[in-house]
Short mmCIF file of C-alpha atoms in Angstrom, two decimals:
data_model
loop_
_atom_site.label_atom_id
_atom_site.label_comp_id
_atom_site.label_asym_id
_atom_site.label_seq_id
_atom_site.Cartn_x
_atom_site.Cartn_y
_atom_site.Cartn_z
CA UNK X 6 -26.02 -22.42 22.00
CA UNK X 7 -25.58 -20.84 25.20
CA UNK X 8 -29.03 -19.08 26.53
CA UNK X 9 -27.80 -15.19 26.22
CA UNK X 10 -26.01 -16.03 22.54
CA UNK X 11 -27.11 -14.52 19.88
CA UNK X 12 -28.92 -17.50 16.93
CA UNK X 13 -26.55 -19.37 14.61
CA UNK X 14 -28.11 -16.95 12.02
CA UNK X 15 -29.95 -13.50 10.99
CA UNK X 16 -33.92 -13.53 12.11
CA UNK X 17 -35.25 -13.63 8.90
CA UNK X 18 -37.00 -10.29 9.27
CA UNK X 19 -33.49 -8.36 9.68
CA UNK X 20 -32.43 -10.92 7.04
CA UNK X 21 -35.02 -9.88 4.54
CA UNK X 22 -35.18 -6.15 4.79
CA UNK X 23 -34.63 -3.60 1.96
CA UNK X 24 -32.25 -1.81 3.79
CA UNK X 25 -30.15 -4.92 4.30
CA UNK X 26 -29.99 -6.43 1.55
CA UNK X 27 -28.65 -2.97 -0.14
CA UNK X 28 -26.33 -3.21 1.80
CA UNK X 29 -25.07 -6.46 0.62
CA UNK X 30 -25.59 -5.58 -2.97
CA UNK X 31 -23.01 -2.46 -2.45
CA UNK X 32 -20.50 -4.76 -0.18
CA UNK X 33 -20.47 -2.42 2.35
CA UNK X 34 -20.17 -4.41 5.50
CA UNK X 35 -19.81 -2.02 7.40
CA UNK X 36 -23.52 -0.35 6.56
CA UNK X 37 -24.82 -3.91 7.23
CA UNK X 38 -22.70 -4.52 10.81
CA UNK X 39 -24.77 -1.25 12.15
CA UNK X 40 -27.72 -2.39 11.04
CA UNK X 41 -27.42 -6.03 12.12
CA UNK X 42 -26.04 -4.59 15.56
CA UNK X 43 -28.96 -2.15 15.76
CA UNK X 44 -31.65 -4.03 14.46
CA UNK X 45 -31.11 -6.98 16.57
CA UNK X 46 -31.74 -6.51 20.99
CA UNK X 47 -31.45 -7.80 24.47
CA UNK X 48 -29.33 -11.11 24.77
CA UNK X 49 -29.83 -12.02 21.04
CA UNK X 50 -27.65 -8.71 20.39
CA UNK X 51 -24.94 -8.89 17.47
CA UNK X 52 -22.76 -7.23 18.98
CA UNK X 53 -18.87 -6.38 17.72
CA UNK X 54 -17.73 -9.21 19.12
CA UNK X 55 -19.86 -11.88 18.12
CA UNK X 56 -19.67 -10.34 14.50
CA UNK X 57 -16.17 -10.93 13.92
CA UNK X 58 -16.53 -14.33 15.55
CA UNK X 59 -19.26 -15.31 13.09
CA UNK X 60 -17.46 -14.15 9.86
CA UNK X 61 -13.81 -15.23 11.28
CA UNK X 62 -12.59 -11.06 11.55
CA UNK X 63 -11.09 -9.37 14.77
CA UNK X 64 -12.98 -7.38 16.76
CA UNK X 65 -10.86 -4.28 15.83
CA UNK X 66 -11.71 -5.07 12.37
CA UNK X 67 -15.34 -5.27 12.64
CA UNK X 68 -15.14 -2.01 14.65
CA UNK X 69 -13.34 -0.52 11.69
CA UNK X 70 -15.93 -1.12 9.80
CA UNK X 71 -18.91 0.01 11.60
CA UNK X 72 -16.96 3.20 11.84
CA UNK X 73 -16.85 3.64 8.13
CA UNK X 74 -12.94 3.25 7.70
CA UNK X 75 -13.49 1.14 4.98
CA UNK X 76 -16.05 2.04 2.72
CA UNK X 77 -16.04 -1.50 0.46
CA UNK X 78 -14.44 -4.83 1.33
CA UNK X 79 -12.86 -7.71 -0.40
CA UNK X 80 -14.29 -10.40 -1.77
CA UNK X 81 -12.97 -12.56 0.69
CA UNK X 82 -14.43 -10.79 3.66
CA UNK X 83 -17.55 -10.81 1.45
CA UNK X 84 -17.16 -14.28 1.53
CA UNK X 85 -17.33 -15.55 5.33
CA UNK X 86 -19.69 -12.24 6.50
CA UNK X 87 -22.20 -14.27 4.13
CA UNK X 88 -21.50 -17.47 5.35
CA UNK X 89 -20.65 -16.19 9.03
CA UNK X 90 -24.09 -13.98 9.10
CA UNK X 91 -26.02 -17.27 6.80
CA UNK X 92 -27.00 -14.50 4.60
CA UNK X 93 -27.63 -16.05 0.94
CA UNK X 94 -24.06 -15.34 -1.68
CA UNK X 95 -26.33 -14.49 -4.43
CA UNK X 96 -27.41 -11.41 -2.32
CA UNK X 97 -23.95 -9.94 -2.41
CA UNK X 98 -24.24 -10.02 -6.52
CA UNK X 99 -21.19 -11.69 -6.99
CA UNK X 100 -21.26 -12.09 -10.42
CA UNK X 101 -22.19 -9.09 -10.95
CA UNK X 102 -19.12 -7.58 -9.12
CA UNK X 103 -16.57 -9.04 -11.00
CA UNK X 104 -16.46 -11.28 -14.42
CA UNK X 105 -12.84 -12.18 -14.63
CA UNK X 106 -11.24 -13.39 -17.70
CA UNK X 107 -11.25 -17.36 -17.58
CA UNK X 108 -7.58 -18.69 -17.57
CA UNK X 109 -7.22 -22.28 -18.16
CA UNK X 110 -7.04 -23.70 -14.57
CA UNK X 111 -10.31 -21.38 -14.12
CA UNK X 112 -12.47 -23.66 -17.00
CA UNK X 113 -11.39 -26.84 -14.38
CA UNK X 114 -11.82 -25.65 -11.34
CA UNK X 115 -14.42 -23.03 -10.81
CA UNK X 116 -13.97 -19.97 -8.82
CA UNK X 117 -15.67 -21.31 -6.29
CA UNK X 118 -12.45 -23.41 -5.53
CA UNK X 119 -10.38 -20.44 -6.06
CA UNK X 120 -12.06 -18.65 -3.66
CA UNK X 121 -11.83 -21.23 -1.24
CA UNK X 122 -7.84 -21.78 -1.61
CA UNK X 123 -7.39 -17.94 -2.07
CA UNK X 124 -8.64 -17.89 1.81
CA UNK X 125 -5.87 -20.80 2.87
CA UNK X 126 -3.85 -17.89 2.32
CA UNK X 127 -4.22 -17.36 6.63
CA UNK X 128 -5.93 -14.30 5.78
CA UNK X 129 -3.95 -12.48 3.59
CA UNK X 130 -7.09 -12.01 0.96
CA UNK X 131 -8.82 -10.31 3.59
CA UNK X 132 -6.73 -7.71 4.02
CA UNK X 133 -7.25 -6.67 -0.10
CA UNK X 134 -9.27 -3.08 -0.25
CA UNK X 135 -11.17 -4.87 -3.36
CA UNK X 136 -10.02 -8.12 -4.73
CA UNK X 137 -12.26 -9.19 -7.30
CA UNK X 138 -12.84 -13.03 -8.63
CA UNK X 139 -9.85 -12.39 -11.21
CA UNK X 140 -7.96 -11.38 -8.28
CA UNK X 141 -8.80 -13.89 -6.03
CA UNK X 142 -8.00 -16.71 -9.18
CA UNK X 143 -4.69 -14.84 -9.65
CA UNK X 144 -3.46 -14.79 -5.68
CA UNK X 145 -4.64 -18.96 -5.70
CA UNK X 146 -2.45 -19.45 -8.51
CA UNK X 147 0.93 -17.32 -7.15
CA UNK X 148 0.61 -19.42 -4.37
CA UNK X 149 0.20 -22.86 -5.78
CA UNK X 150 3.04 -21.70 -8.35
CA UNK X 151 4.99 -20.45 -5.76
CA UNK X 152 4.18 -24.24 -3.33
CA UNK X 153 5.68 -25.93 -6.18
CA UNK X 154 9.30 -24.67 -6.03
CA UNK X 155 9.48 -25.46 -2.13
CA UNK X 156 12.07 -28.26 -3.22
CA UNK X 157 14.14 -26.07 -5.49
CA UNK X 158 16.22 -23.12 -4.86
CA UNK X 159 13.66 -21.58 -3.31
CA UNK X 160 14.98 -17.83 -1.75
CA UNK X 161 16.08 -17.26 -5.74
CA UNK X 162 12.77 -18.55 -6.80
CA UNK X 163 10.76 -15.62 -4.51
CA UNK X 164 13.58 -13.30 -5.08
CA UNK X 165 13.07 -13.61 -9.16
CA UNK X 166 9.23 -13.11 -8.58
CA UNK X 167 9.60 -10.30 -6.04
CA UNK X 168 11.74 -8.59 -8.57
CA UNK X 169 9.36 -9.83 -12.02
CA UNK X 170 5.88 -7.78 -9.21
CA UNK X 171 8.58 -4.26 -8.38
CA UNK X 172 9.49 -4.24 -11.94
CA UNK X 173 5.14 -4.88 -12.98
CA UNK X 174 4.41 -2.18 -10.06
CA UNK X 175 5.15 0.80 -11.70
CA UNK X 176 2.88 0.63 -14.91
CA UNK X 177 0.28 -1.98 -14.09
CA UNK X 178 -0.58 -0.42 -10.46
CA UNK X 179 -0.47 -1.82 -6.60
CA UNK X 180 -4.33 -4.02 -7.11
CA UNK X 181 -1.91 -5.73 -10.20
CA UNK X 182 0.71 -6.95 -8.40
CA UNK X 183 -0.86 -7.77 -4.90
CA UNK X 184 -1.98 -10.92 -5.45
CA UNK X 185 0.96 -12.05 -6.32
CA UNK X 186 3.15 -10.25 -3.57
CA UNK X 187 0.11 -12.00 -1.29
CA UNK X 188 0.58 -15.99 -2.14
CA UNK X 189 4.38 -15.23 -2.12
CA UNK X 190 4.43 -14.12 1.51
CA UNK X 191 1.38 -17.00 2.34
CA UNK X 192 3.78 -19.33 0.64
CA UNK X 193 7.26 -18.31 2.10
CA UNK X 194 5.59 -18.53 5.38
CA UNK X 195 4.05 -21.81 4.92
CA UNK X 196 7.95 -22.80 3.89
CA UNK X 197 9.62 -21.72 6.35
CA UNK X 198 7.43 -23.37 9.36
CA UNK X 199 9.28 -26.46 7.41
CA UNK X 200 12.44 -25.59 6.80
CA UNK X 201 15.55 -26.19 8.45
CA UNK X 202 17.98 -23.58 9.91
CA UNK X 203 19.90 -22.12 7.78
CA UNK X 204 17.06 -22.50 5.36
CA UNK X 205 14.33 -20.77 7.65
CA UNK X 206 16.84 -17.78 7.75
CA UNK X 207 16.75 -17.49 3.86
CA UNK X 208 12.87 -17.57 3.60
CA UNK X 209 12.30 -14.88 6.67
CA UNK X 210 14.70 -12.95 4.60
CA UNK X 211 12.65 -13.35 1.50
CA UNK X 212 9.03 -12.88 3.70
CA UNK X 213 11.18 -9.39 5.31
CA UNK X 214 11.26 -7.99 1.39
CA UNK X 215 7.77 -9.16 0.38
CA UNK X 216 6.54 -7.42 3.48
CA UNK X 217 8.47 -4.26 2.79
CA UNK X 218 6.94 -4.52 -0.57
CA UNK X 219 3.21 -4.93 0.34
CA UNK X 220 3.54 -1.93 2.67
CA UNK X 221 4.06 0.17 -0.35
CA UNK X 222 1.59 -1.09 -2.55
CA UNK X 223 -1.36 -0.20 0.20
CA UNK X 224 0.67 2.28 0.48
CA UNK X 225 -0.05 3.01 -3.11
CA UNK X 226 -3.36 2.16 -2.44
CA UNK X 227 -3.23 4.48 0.36
CA UNK X 228 -4.28 1.91 3.23
CA UNK X 229 -2.32 3.66 6.18
CA UNK X 230 -3.44 0.68 8.82
CA UNK X 231 -1.97 -2.23 6.26
CA UNK X 232 0.66 0.00 5.69
CA UNK X 233 1.36 -0.56 9.31
CA UNK X 234 0.44 -3.52 9.19
CA UNK X 235 3.09 -5.18 6.69
CA UNK X 236 5.42 -2.32 8.04
CA UNK X 237 5.66 -4.51 11.26
CA UNK X 238 5.26 -7.80 10.32
CA UNK X 239 8.73 -6.97 7.59
CA UNK X 240 10.46 -5.51 10.55
CA UNK X 241 9.78 -8.81 12.65
CA UNK X 242 10.87 -11.03 10.01
CA UNK X 243 13.98 -9.19 9.32
CA UNK X 244 14.69 -9.15 12.74
CA UNK X 245 14.30 -13.13 13.08
CA UNK X 246 16.77 -13.67 10.56
CA UNK X 247 19.16 -10.62 11.55
CA UNK X 248 18.85 -8.57 8.94
CA UNK X 249 20.22 -5.59 10.18
CA UNK X 250 20.43 -3.66 6.72
CA UNK X 251 16.97 -4.87 6.07
CA UNK X 252 15.48 -3.33 9.26
CA UNK X 253 17.27 -0.27 8.65
CA UNK X 254 15.60 0.35 5.49
CA UNK X 255 12.22 -0.77 6.86
CA UNK X 256 12.43 2.54 8.88
CA UNK X 257 12.56 4.47 6.04
CA UNK X 258 10.07 3.17 4.97
CA UNK X 259 8.15 4.18 7.79
CA UNK X 260 9.49 7.39 7.51
CA UNK X 261 8.47 7.91 4.02
CA UNK X 262 4.77 7.13 5.14
CA UNK X 263 5.28 9.48 7.40
CA UNK X 264 5.31 11.93 4.55
CA UNK X 265 2.07 11.24 3.50
CA UNK X 266 0.25 11.69 6.30
CA UNK X 267 3.11 15.30 6.37
CA UNK X 268 3.86 14.38 9.69
CA UNK X 269 7.64 15.88 9.48
CA UNK X 270 8.28 14.54 13.65
CA UNK X 271 7.47 11.79 12.80
CA UNK X 272 9.60 10.59 9.53
CA UNK X 273 12.42 12.90 11.27
CA UNK X 274 12.22 9.76 14.41
CA UNK X 275 12.52 7.34 11.38
CA UNK X 276 14.75 8.42 9.78
CA UNK X 277 17.11 8.90 12.50
CA UNK X 278 16.53 5.55 14.23
CA UNK X 279 16.99 4.51 11.17
CA UNK X 280 20.88 5.99 11.18
CA UNK X 281 21.45 5.47 14.90
CA UNK X 282 20.34 1.81 15.21
CA UNK X 283 21.76 0.02 12.38
CA UNK X 284 25.26 1.12 11.56
CA UNK X 285 26.13 -0.46 8.32
CA UNK X 286 23.89 0.51 6.01
CA UNK X 287 24.14 0.18 2.80
CA UNK X 288 25.42 3.87 1.26
CA UNK X 289 22.28 3.94 -0.88
CA UNK X 290 19.93 3.28 2.19
CA UNK X 291 21.91 6.02 4.54
CA UNK X 292 21.76 8.56 1.69
CA UNK X 293 18.45 8.36 0.98
CA UNK X 294 17.78 8.25 5.07
CA UNK X 295 19.77 11.54 4.45
CA UNK X 296 17.70 13.48 2.16
CA UNK X 297 14.59 11.59 4.22
CA UNK X 298 16.42 13.88 7.04
CA UNK X 299 16.66 16.97 5.16
CA UNK X 300 12.64 17.09 3.95
CA UNK X 301 11.53 16.46 7.98
CA UNK X 302 13.71 19.00 9.38
CA UNK X 303 12.41 21.59 6.75
CA UNK X 304 8.66 20.46 7.42
CA UNK X 305 9.50 20.72 11.28
CA UNK X 306 10.99 24.51 11.20
CA UNK X 307 14.77 23.72 10.60
CA UNK X 308 16.94 26.77 9.09
CA UNK X 309 17.75 26.49 5.62
CA UNK X 310 21.28 26.10 6.12
CA UNK X 311 20.75 22.82 8.33
CA UNK X 312 18.47 21.61 5.11
CA UNK X 313 21.03 22.38 2.78
CA UNK X 314 23.96 21.07 5.32
CA UNK X 315 21.99 17.25 5.18
CA UNK X 316 21.22 17.71 1.38
CA UNK X 317 24.49 17.78 0.58
CA UNK X 318 25.52 15.29 2.66
CA UNK X 319 22.73 12.65 0.64
CA UNK X 320 24.50 14.28 -2.38
CA UNK X 321 28.16 12.93 -1.42
CA UNK X 322 26.81 9.75 0.14
CA UNK X 323 25.40 8.48 -3.32
CA UNK X 324 27.95 9.72 -5.05
CA UNK X 325 30.47 7.19 -3.87
CA UNK X 326 28.20 3.92 -4.42
CA UNK X 327 30.16 1.91 -7.27
CA UNK X 328 28.33 1.85 -10.40
CA UNK X 329 26.53 -1.45 -11.09
CA UNK X 330 23.17 -2.42 -9.76
CA UNK X 331 22.58 -2.82 -6.12
CA UNK X 332 25.66 -0.73 -4.15
CA UNK X 333 28.24 -1.91 -2.88
CA UNK X 334 26.89 -4.99 -0.34
CA UNK X 335 24.79 -6.51 -2.98
CA UNK X 336 21.93 -6.61 -1.08
CA UNK X 337 19.74 -4.84 -3.82
CA UNK X 338 18.01 -1.97 -0.78
CA UNK X 339 17.01 0.80 -2.40
CA UNK X 340 18.94 -0.30 -5.72
CA UNK X 341 16.34 2.43 -7.68
CA UNK X 342 18.01 5.31 -5.61
CA UNK X 343 19.60 7.52 -8.02
CA UNK X 344 20.58 10.70 -8.52
CA UNK X 345 17.63 11.79 -10.76
CA UNK X 346 15.42 10.87 -8.02
CA UNK X 347 17.42 12.41 -4.97
CA UNK X 348 17.33 15.50 -7.59
CA UNK X 349 13.44 15.07 -7.22
CA UNK X 350 14.03 14.55 -3.87
CA UNK X 351 15.64 17.71 -3.24
CA UNK X 352 13.13 19.82 -5.20
CA UNK X 353 10.90 18.03 -2.08
CA UNK X 354 12.75 19.94 0.26
CA UNK X 355 13.28 23.21 -1.04
CA UNK X 356 9.21 23.25 -1.71
CA UNK X 357 8.63 22.76 2.54
CA UNK X 358 11.77 25.24 3.08
CA UNK X 359 9.88 28.27 1.67
CA UNK X 360 11.97 27.71 -2.21
CA UNK X 361 9.77 26.57 -4.80
CA UNK X 362 11.37 28.84 -7.36
CA UNK X 363 14.22 26.67 -7.00
CA UNK X 364 12.32 23.28 -6.66
CA UNK X 365 10.58 24.33 -10.03
CA UNK X 366 14.37 24.69 -11.69
CA UNK X 367 15.11 21.31 -10.44
CA UNK X 368 11.85 19.33 -11.34
CA UNK X 369 12.64 21.35 -15.21
CA UNK X 370 15.61 19.40 -15.50
CA UNK X 371 15.15 16.16 -14.61
CA UNK X 372 11.41 15.02 -14.22
CA UNK X 373 11.39 14.47 -17.87
CA UNK X 374 14.87 12.19 -18.11
CA UNK X 375 12.41 9.16 -19.16
CA UNK X 376 14.18 7.03 -16.07
CA UNK X 377 10.65 6.69 -14.22
CA UNK X 378 7.91 4.74 -14.45
CA UNK X 379 4.70 5.92 -15.64
CA UNK X 380 2.87 6.24 -11.94
CA UNK X 381 6.18 7.67 -10.14
CA UNK X 382 6.46 10.05 -13.28
CA UNK X 383 2.82 11.49 -12.51
CA UNK X 384 3.87 11.70 -8.90
CA UNK X 385 6.69 13.83 -9.47
CA UNK X 386 3.86 15.63 -11.64
CA UNK X 387 1.32 16.29 -9.21
CA UNK X 388 4.69 17.81 -6.44
CA UNK X 389 6.31 19.99 -9.55
CA UNK X 390 2.55 21.10 -9.53
CA UNK X 391 2.31 21.69 -6.42
CA UNK X 392 5.71 24.07 -6.22
CA UNK X 393 4.38 25.59 -9.24
CA UNK X 394 1.10 26.27 -7.47
CA UNK X 395 3.06 27.89 -3.74
CA UNK X 396 4.76 29.63 -6.64
CA UNK X 397 1.73 31.87 -8.08
CA UNK X 398 1.41 29.76 -11.41
CA UNK X 399 -2.22 28.16 -11.30
CA UNK X 400 -2.55 27.72 -14.68
CA UNK X 401 0.61 25.32 -15.24
CA UNK X 402 -0.46 23.86 -12.56
CA UNK X 403 -3.96 22.93 -12.96
CA UNK X 404 -2.70 21.56 -16.39
CA UNK X 405 -0.06 19.27 -14.91
CA UNK X 406 -2.32 18.10 -12.75
CA UNK X 407 -5.00 17.46 -15.10
CA UNK X 408 -1.92 15.80 -17.10
CA UNK X 409 -1.44 13.07 -14.02
CA UNK X 410 -4.84 12.25 -12.87
CA UNK X 411 -5.15 10.22 -15.85
CA UNK X 412 -2.06 8.09 -14.94
CA UNK X 413 -3.14 7.77 -11.66
CA UNK X 414 -6.48 7.04 -12.15
CA UNK X 415 -4.86 4.48 -14.27
CA UNK X 416 -2.89 3.16 -12.05
CA UNK X 417 -5.23 3.21 -9.30
CA UNK X 418 -2.47 5.60 -7.27
CA UNK X 419 -4.59 6.66 -4.54
CA UNK X 420 -1.22 8.60 -3.09
CA UNK X 421 -1.51 10.11 -6.49
CA UNK X 422 -4.70 11.20 -6.10
CA UNK X 423 -4.45 12.21 -2.36
CA UNK X 424 -1.14 14.69 -3.86
CA UNK X 425 -3.69 16.00 -6.41
CA UNK X 426 -6.15 16.42 -3.43
CA UNK X 427 -3.74 18.62 -2.33
CA UNK X 428 -3.23 20.46 -4.73
CA UNK X 429 -6.80 21.69 -5.93
CA UNK X 430 -6.81 22.48 -2.25
CA UNK X 431 -3.90 24.62 -2.89
CA UNK X 432 -5.40 26.48 -6.38
CA UNK X 433 -8.34 27.58 -4.77
CA UNK X 434 -7.32 31.39 -4.22
CA UNK X 435 -7.79 30.46 -8.33
CA UNK X 436 -11.19 28.46 -8.99
CA UNK X 437 -12.43 31.29 -11.87
CA UNK X 438 -9.31 30.06 -14.13
CA UNK X 439 -10.16 27.97 -16.01
CA UNK X 440 -7.27 25.38 -16.09
CA UNK X 441 -8.76 24.82 -12.39
CA UNK X 442 -11.78 24.59 -12.85
CA UNK X 443 -11.29 21.32 -15.17
CA UNK X 444 -9.43 20.53 -12.90
CA UNK X 445 -11.23 20.00 -9.77
CA UNK X 446 -14.08 19.81 -12.15
CA UNK X 447 -12.40 16.18 -13.00
CA UNK X 448 -11.38 15.37 -9.91
CA UNK X 449 -15.51 16.09 -8.61
#
């Protein structure tokens, strides 16, 4: 060990402190890192770079934890921290934090083996915001299941698995779906390194699609840094396999992610880039891109005529899409995009353009069509509630928000919870109303 390097493990007097023990049992690695940094000094101080090296994390990730940008770590990160800093694993109370259902394979191999195999995903597990032992079991199982098909029609298999993940997301929520998606990405990356040129391109196409789905799931969890990471990785894979349509689609998705932060300028920039850089976008994608431009124009102060013109263009483009799933090119990109969804997005544009009454009419006509998952139904219900609040209808707005809250919690949709936070801010002027008070109390 170099003379000026910290010891391999934490000094006993630091490791056994009560505040360090509490940080471990809370899985609050940011607080733990700060304590370790402050309680050691001189040449033996545990700096962020030393902590990162010992725990197998990037220095930037350690810095984010220390700044409080990630409050609770995943099980994979906790295990790395325990081993890297020489803290007994039982200090983190893993058994108390996660009591997984025991599938047959778990009885054979045990949670320690699943953790070890999940770690082989190349750091993917560490990107999960909260990954308990049950989820690690599912991640490892998904990876093993995917690898069995490496000698068969792999691309078709992975596409089918991604279809299943996308279907389950709306009902089960992102936390339940992420382990399978990350397992697929890990298996595809591993297979692509060994595949011949044609098969490699096909696998990279799968990776781009899986990366986009991972970005969406992280977006729904409110993990904006991870969302951006997976958008970037998916774009790299799409570029490497020469999929121009997917590159344009990913620009659309980045525009949509900017909506969560209400960043109209970035929304418009990404939407315009999607249209101008990719000249042959599938019509469903182009229709959604055009709608996104309309919303961004409304947010950045464009005239109502300009917003309405873009919405008309979006409806016209979508009207030219042949019947049937997947659109005219068979890519499946924006296959979910329907006139009903475009109408709901048009309602968002109307609110941003200062016409909430018109938005409410659209929501009343379209929202109860039965075409949306319970998670999406709840999300749009909150947006309708925001329109009602803007129109001076606080009671109905609060009731809608209260109903959506239960679904948002059940599906772990942080995105929907964020919109509920915006709604309660809108309703502050009516705080004395019983319905508004009930919503605010429910949100805490």
